[in-house]
Amino acid sequence: NYSKINNEGVRVAKGEILVLLNNDIEIINSCWLEEIVSHAIRPEIGCVGAKLLYSDDTIQHAGVILGLGGVAGHAYRGFTKNHSGSRLRLHLNQNFEAITAACLAVKKTIFEEVNGLNEENLAVAFNDVDFCIKVRQAEYRNLWTPNAILYHHESASRGSDEAPENKNRFQKEVKYMKETWSNVLQNDPTYNPNLTLDREDFSLSFPPRKSL
């Protein structure tokens, strides 16, 4: 139960800034911690995420888009690590509605304000998306920075959600997210409604998702 593990850790943590960090993360640049904490201490900022790469140097995480693939997905997943993105956005600090908890910085007071991660309904998947939505509803802004870069050997220890032994649990978590946040998932305020929810490349949706 990923949510419970992190909640237990927070209860004994003595620092003002929390950094949730998966055990399948590998450090690339030495300034990563200074970079994410420098944003997390800003009064208006909630969660701060980093640029995460797969082992083959393609992008694993460059922010989370709500509604992508049904619940949420990672922007520019699978693109080359030096790709500039649409209008150079992969080189810019920017707000997202959610970021992954594989590497996430947040004030302890904010974590406690929104009651942490959901242990009961989201033991493994989407607990970070749920958490980030709650942080946004508490009127903080979530931020992704391209200046903290790490490898994320995704699911190295817990396995894939598509594995037979995990499918039932995963489907329950999908169902919970869709029932709890259905309106939010279809109306991500940081993602233009003219863009597709079928791909991670910020391309136009066809047919349009929003009628004129």
Short mmCIF file of the C-alpha atoms (twelve columns), coordinates in Angstrom:
data_MODEL
# 
_entry.id   MODEL 
# 
loop_
_atom_site.group_PDB 
_atom_site.id 
_atom_site.type_symbol 
_atom_site.label_atom_id 
_atom_site.label_alt_id 
_atom_site.label_comp_id 
_atom_site.label_asym_id 
_atom_site.label_seq_id 
_atom_site.Cartn_x 
_atom_site.Cartn_y 
_atom_site.Cartn_z 
_atom_site.pdbx_PDB_model_num 
ATOM 1   C CA . ASN A 1   0.000   0.000   0.000   1 
ATOM 2   C CA . TYR A 2   2.013   2.922   -1.371  1 
ATOM 3   C CA . SER A 3   -0.357  5.473   0.160   1 
ATOM 4   C CA . LYS A 4   -0.067  3.992   3.649   1 
ATOM 5   C CA . ILE A 5   3.734   3.740   3.460   1 
ATOM 6   C CA . ASN A 6   4.020   7.445   2.651   1 
ATOM 7   C CA . ASN A 7   1.425   8.531   5.192   1 
ATOM 8   C CA . GLU A 8   3.282   6.612   7.905   1 
ATOM 9   C CA . GLY A 9   6.526   8.280   6.866   1 
ATOM 10  C CA . VAL A 10  4.972   11.737  7.026   1 
ATOM 11  C CA . ARG A 11  3.686   11.109  10.546  1 
ATOM 12  C CA . VAL A 12  7.251   10.709  11.837  1 
ATOM 13  C CA . ALA A 13  8.913   13.247  9.527   1 
ATOM 14  C CA . LYS A 14  10.310  16.307  11.307  1 
ATOM 15  C CA . GLY A 15  11.074  18.539  8.306   1 
ATOM 16  C CA . GLU A 16  8.924   21.311  6.846   1 
ATOM 17  C CA . ILE A 17  9.272   20.049  3.255   1 
ATOM 18  C CA . LEU A 18  8.436   16.466  2.296   1 
ATOM 19  C CA . VAL A 19  9.925   14.719  -0.727  1 
ATOM 20  C CA . LEU A 20  8.123   11.582  -1.841  1 
ATOM 21  C CA . LEU A 21  10.641  9.493   -3.772  1 
ATOM 22  C CA . ASN A 22  10.174  6.042   -5.291  1 
ATOM 23  C CA . ASN A 23  12.715  3.305   -4.654  1 
ATOM 24  C CA . ASP A 24  13.193  2.971   -8.430  1 
ATOM 25  C CA . ILE A 25  14.512  6.517   -8.890  1 
ATOM 26  C CA . GLU A 26  18.115  7.174   -9.937  1 
ATOM 27  C CA . ILE A 27  19.726  10.607  -9.546  1 
ATOM 28  C CA . ILE A 28  21.095  12.285  -12.693 1 
ATOM 29  C CA . ASN A 29  21.795  15.927  -11.831 1 
ATOM 30  C CA . SER A 30  23.082  17.084  -8.450  1 
ATOM 31  C CA . CYS A 31  20.804  20.126  -8.197  1 
ATOM 32  C CA . TRP A 32  17.516  18.171  -8.381  1 
ATOM 33  C CA . LEU A 33  16.644  18.515  -4.689  1 
ATOM 34  C CA . GLU A 34  17.536  22.216  -4.468  1 
ATOM 35  C CA . GLU A 35  15.458  22.834  -7.600  1 
ATOM 36  C CA . ILE A 36  12.219  21.207  -6.431  1 
ATOM 37  C CA . VAL A 37  12.475  22.525  -2.872  1 
ATOM 38  C CA . SER A 38  13.099  26.081  -4.141  1 
ATOM 39  C CA . HIS A 39  9.613   25.963  -5.651  1 
ATOM 40  C CA . ALA A 40  7.944   24.001  -2.850  1 
ATOM 41  C CA . ILE A 41  8.769   26.747  -0.325  1 
ATOM 42  C CA . ARG A 42  6.855   29.341  -2.342  1 
ATOM 43  C CA . PRO A 43  3.607   30.167  -0.488  1 
ATOM 44  C CA . GLU A 44  1.332   29.703  -3.508  1 
ATOM 45  C CA . ILE A 45  2.831   26.372  -4.623  1 
ATOM 46  C CA . GLY A 46  1.544   22.954  -3.582  1 
ATOM 47  C CA . CYS A 47  3.172   19.932  -5.250  1 
ATOM 48  C CA . VAL A 48  6.382   20.158  -7.282  1 
ATOM 49  C CA . GLY A 49  7.432   17.491  -9.780  1 
ATOM 50  C CA . ALA A 50  10.573  16.697  -11.752 1 
ATOM 51  C CA . LYS A 51  11.469  15.594  -15.271 1 
ATOM 52  C CA . LEU A 52  11.725  11.798  -15.176 1 
ATOM 53  C CA . LEU A 53  13.336  9.638   -17.839 1 
ATOM 54  C CA . TYR A 54  13.120  5.952   -18.669 1 
ATOM 55  C CA . SER A 55  16.364  3.965   -18.706 1 
ATOM 56  C CA . ASP A 56  16.574  4.454   -22.495 1 
ATOM 57  C CA . ASP A 57  16.667  8.267   -22.103 1 
ATOM 58  C CA . THR A 58  13.112  8.861   -23.277 1 
ATOM 59  C CA . ILE A 59  10.655  10.896  -21.212 1 
ATOM 60  C CA . GLN A 60  8.592   9.075   -18.598 1 
ATOM 61  C CA . HIS A 61  7.083   12.108  -16.867 1 
ATOM 62  C CA . ALA A 62  6.826   15.771  -17.842 1 
ATOM 63  C CA . GLY A 63  3.660   16.573  -15.910 1 
ATOM 64  C CA . VAL A 64  0.303   14.797  -15.668 1 
ATOM 65  C CA . ILE A 65  -2.696  15.557  -17.900 1 
ATOM 66  C CA . LEU A 66  -6.091  14.718  -16.425 1 
ATOM 67  C CA . GLY A 67  -8.373  12.620  -18.625 1 
ATOM 68  C CA . LEU A 68  -5.514  11.342  -20.787 1 
ATOM 69  C CA . GLY A 69  -6.135  7.664   -21.476 1 
ATOM 70  C CA . GLY A 70  -9.274  7.701   -19.334 1 
ATOM 71  C CA . VAL A 71  -8.060  8.902   -15.927 1 
ATOM 72  C CA . ALA A 72  -4.665  10.608  -16.265 1 
ATOM 73  C CA . GLY A 73  -1.438  10.235  -18.206 1 
ATOM 74  C CA . HIS A 74  2.052   11.662  -18.490 1 
ATOM 75  C CA . ALA A 75  2.766   14.482  -20.916 1 
ATOM 76  C CA . TYR A 76  5.251   13.675  -23.695 1 
ATOM 77  C CA . ARG A 77  5.795   10.097  -22.494 1 
ATOM 78  C CA . GLY A 78  8.195   8.298   -24.837 1 
ATOM 79  C CA . PHE A 79  9.632   11.442  -26.433 1 
ATOM 80  C CA . THR A 80  13.407  11.905  -26.531 1 
ATOM 81  C CA . LYS A 81  14.889  13.500  -23.424 1 
ATOM 82  C CA . ASN A 82  15.991  16.688  -25.255 1 
ATOM 83  C CA . HIS A 83  12.726  17.223  -27.129 1 
ATOM 84  C CA . SER A 84  11.570  20.834  -26.859 1 
ATOM 85  C CA . GLY A 85  7.831   20.133  -26.795 1 
ATOM 86  C CA . SER A 86  5.115   22.392  -28.143 1 
ATOM 87  C CA . ARG A 87  6.395   25.984  -28.154 1 
ATOM 88  C CA . LEU A 88  9.428   24.987  -26.068 1 
ATOM 89  C CA . ARG A 89  7.260   24.018  -23.102 1 
ATOM 90  C CA . LEU A 90  9.553   21.106  -22.167 1 
ATOM 91  C CA . HIS A 91  12.211  23.688  -21.273 1 
ATOM 92  C CA . LEU A 92  9.912   25.795  -19.063 1 
ATOM 93  C CA . ASN A 93  8.627   25.663  -15.501 1 
ATOM 94  C CA . GLN A 94  4.860   25.291  -15.753 1 
ATOM 95  C CA . ASN A 95  1.693   24.517  -13.856 1 
ATOM 96  C CA . PHE A 96  -0.053  21.167  -14.163 1 
ATOM 97  C CA . GLU A 97  -3.144  19.967  -12.366 1 
ATOM 98  C CA . ALA A 98  -1.132  16.950  -11.203 1 
ATOM 99  C CA . ILE A 99  2.382   15.511  -11.138 1 
ATOM 100 C CA . THR A 100 3.661   12.059  -10.237 1 
ATOM 101 C CA . ALA A 101 4.589   11.152  -6.666  1 
ATOM 102 C CA . ALA A 102 7.564   9.155   -7.935  1 
ATOM 103 C CA . CYS A 103 9.393   12.408  -7.160  1 
ATOM 104 C CA . LEU A 104 7.233   15.043  -5.483  1 
ATOM 105 C CA . ALA A 105 8.029   17.873  -3.062  1 
ATOM 106 C CA . VAL A 106 5.345   19.469  -0.899  1 
ATOM 107 C CA . LYS A 107 5.084   21.296  2.418   1 
ATOM 108 C CA . LYS A 108 4.188   19.008  5.300   1 
ATOM 109 C CA . THR A 109 1.441   21.432  6.359   1 
ATOM 110 C CA . ILE A 110 -0.233  21.083  2.935   1 
ATOM 111 C CA . PHE A 111 0.080   17.278  3.009   1 
ATOM 112 C CA . GLU A 112 -1.680  17.246  6.365   1 
ATOM 113 C CA . GLU A 113 -4.246  19.857  5.298   1 
ATOM 114 C CA . VAL A 114 -5.591  17.574  2.551   1 
ATOM 115 C CA . ASN A 115 -5.274  14.399  4.690   1 
ATOM 116 C CA . GLY A 116 -2.421  12.884  2.711   1 
ATOM 117 C CA . LEU A 117 -2.728  9.979   0.291   1 
ATOM 118 C CA . ASN A 118 -5.864  7.831   0.058   1 
ATOM 119 C CA . GLU A 119 -4.969  4.532   1.747   1 
ATOM 120 C CA . GLU A 120 -8.416  2.985   1.494   1 
ATOM 121 C CA . ASN A 121 -9.296  3.456   -2.182  1 
ATOM 122 C CA . LEU A 122 -5.977  4.147   -3.926  1 
ATOM 123 C CA . ALA A 123 -3.362  1.857   -2.461  1 
ATOM 124 C CA . VAL A 124 -1.125  1.816   -5.558  1 
ATOM 125 C CA . ALA A 125 -2.366  3.697   -8.634  1 
ATOM 126 C CA . PHE A 126 -3.598  7.291   -8.981  1 
ATOM 127 C CA . ASN A 127 -3.082  8.205   -5.314  1 
ATOM 128 C CA . ASP A 128 -0.757  10.986  -6.470  1 
ATOM 129 C CA . VAL A 129 -3.311  12.318  -8.973  1 
ATOM 130 C CA . ASP A 130 -6.023  12.266  -6.307  1 
ATOM 131 C CA . PHE A 131 -3.653  14.004  -3.884  1 
ATOM 132 C CA . CYS A 132 -2.720  16.712  -6.397  1 
ATOM 133 C CA . ILE A 133 -6.386  17.408  -7.194  1 
ATOM 134 C CA . LYS A 134 -7.079  17.868  -3.478  1 
ATOM 135 C CA . VAL A 135 -4.103  20.230  -3.219  1 
ATOM 136 C CA . ARG A 136 -5.442  22.261  -6.157  1 
ATOM 137 C CA . GLN A 137 -8.885  22.424  -4.557  1 
ATOM 138 C CA . ALA A 138 -7.181  23.809  -1.452  1 
ATOM 139 C CA . GLU A 139 -6.125  26.683  -3.774  1 
ATOM 140 C CA . TYR A 140 -2.447  25.851  -4.227  1 
ATOM 141 C CA . ARG A 141 -0.811  25.562  -7.657  1 
ATOM 142 C CA . ASN A 142 1.073   22.430  -8.675  1 
ATOM 143 C CA . LEU A 143 4.263   22.901  -10.680 1 
ATOM 144 C CA . TRP A 144 6.568   20.852  -12.913 1 
ATOM 145 C CA . THR A 145 10.191  21.831  -13.497 1 
ATOM 146 C CA . PRO A 146 12.469  20.552  -16.287 1 
ATOM 147 C CA . ASN A 147 15.526  21.531  -14.254 1 
ATOM 148 C CA . ALA A 148 15.374  18.557  -11.881 1 
ATOM 149 C CA . ILE A 149 16.098  15.419  -13.914 1 
ATOM 150 C CA . LEU A 150 16.076  11.836  -12.674 1 
ATOM 151 C CA . TYR A 151 15.777  8.321   -14.064 1 
ATOM 152 C CA . HIS A 152 12.593  6.468   -13.112 1 
ATOM 153 C CA . HIS A 153 12.857  2.735   -13.648 1 
ATOM 154 C CA . GLU A 154 9.051   2.586   -13.577 1 
ATOM 155 C CA . SER A 155 7.380   -0.276  -11.653 1 
ATOM 156 C CA . ALA A 156 10.739  -1.955  -11.070 1 
ATOM 157 C CA . SER A 157 9.661   -3.195  -7.653  1 
ATOM 158 C CA . ARG A 158 5.853   -3.278  -7.661  1 
ATOM 159 C CA . GLY A 159 5.283   -4.652  -11.151 1 
ATOM 160 C CA . SER A 160 2.913   -3.568  -13.897 1 
ATOM 161 C CA . ASP A 161 -0.745  -2.678  -13.332 1 
ATOM 162 C CA . GLU A 162 -1.466  -4.823  -16.404 1 
ATOM 163 C CA . ALA A 163 -0.081  -7.973  -14.772 1 
ATOM 164 C CA . PRO A 164 -2.871  -10.523 -14.102 1 
ATOM 165 C CA . GLU A 165 -2.426  -10.373 -10.331 1 
ATOM 166 C CA . ASN A 166 -2.809  -6.560  -10.345 1 
ATOM 167 C CA . LYS A 167 -5.633  -6.033  -12.835 1 
ATOM 168 C CA . ASN A 168 -8.528  -6.339  -10.381 1 
ATOM 169 C CA . ARG A 169 -6.996  -3.864  -7.942  1 
ATOM 170 C CA . PHE A 170 -6.165  -1.459  -10.763 1 
ATOM 171 C CA . GLN A 171 -9.698  -1.526  -12.189 1 
ATOM 172 C CA . LYS A 172 -11.121 -0.691  -8.761  1 
ATOM 173 C CA . GLU A 173 -8.787  2.297   -8.546  1 
ATOM 174 C CA . VAL A 174 -9.805  3.442   -12.031 1 
ATOM 175 C CA . LYS A 175 -13.480 3.147   -11.029 1 
ATOM 176 C CA . TYR A 176 -12.906 5.173   -7.849  1 
ATOM 177 C CA . MET A 177 -11.160 7.986   -9.739  1 
ATOM 178 C CA . LYS A 178 -13.857 8.211   -12.404 1 
ATOM 179 C CA . GLU A 179 -16.662 8.218   -9.838  1 
ATOM 180 C CA . THR A 180 -14.963 10.707  -7.513  1 
ATOM 181 C CA . TRP A 181 -13.438 13.153  -9.989  1 
ATOM 182 C CA . SER A 182 -15.431 12.626  -13.208 1 
ATOM 183 C CA . ASN A 183 -15.970 16.333  -13.911 1 
ATOM 184 C CA . VAL A 184 -12.390 17.311  -13.055 1 
ATOM 185 C CA . LEU A 185 -10.877 14.558  -15.211 1 
ATOM 186 C CA . GLN A 186 -12.651 15.878  -18.298 1 
ATOM 187 C CA . ASN A 187 -11.866 19.542  -17.640 1 
ATOM 188 C CA . ASP A 188 -8.181  19.911  -16.794 1 
ATOM 189 C CA . PRO A 189 -7.717  23.710  -16.507 1 
ATOM 190 C CA . THR A 190 -4.016  23.450  -17.434 1 
ATOM 191 C CA . TYR A 191 -4.709  21.592  -20.699 1 
ATOM 192 C CA . ASN A 192 -6.432  23.207  -23.671 1 
ATOM 193 C CA . PRO A 193 -9.814  21.545  -24.453 1 
ATOM 194 C CA . ASN A 194 -8.930  21.589  -28.165 1 
ATOM 195 C CA . LEU A 195 -6.086  19.126  -27.542 1 
ATOM 196 C CA . THR A 196 -6.383  15.344  -27.662 1 
ATOM 197 C CA . LEU A 197 -6.803  12.969  -24.723 1 
ATOM 198 C CA . ASP A 198 -5.730  10.002  -26.863 1 
ATOM 199 C CA . ARG A 199 -2.023  10.850  -27.164 1 
ATOM 200 C CA . GLU A 200 0.657   12.477  -24.995 1 
ATOM 201 C CA . ASP A 201 1.946   14.867  -27.684 1 
ATOM 202 C CA . PHE A 202 -0.299  17.954  -27.220 1 
ATOM 203 C CA . SER A 203 -1.730  17.511  -30.713 1 
ATOM 204 C CA . LEU A 204 -5.171  18.757  -31.752 1 
ATOM 205 C CA . SER A 205 -8.187  16.608  -31.014 1 
ATOM 206 C CA . PHE A 206 -10.125 15.353  -34.032 1 
ATOM 207 C CA . PRO A 207 -13.016 15.383  -33.880 1 
ATOM 208 C CA . PRO A 208 -12.941 18.297  -31.395 1 
ATOM 209 C CA . ARG A 209 -13.653 17.475  -27.751 1 
ATOM 210 C CA . LYS A 210 -15.533 20.758  -27.357 1 
ATOM 211 C CA . SER A 211 -18.278 21.846  -29.717 1 
ATOM 212 C CA . LEU A 212 -18.264 25.422  -31.018 1 
# 
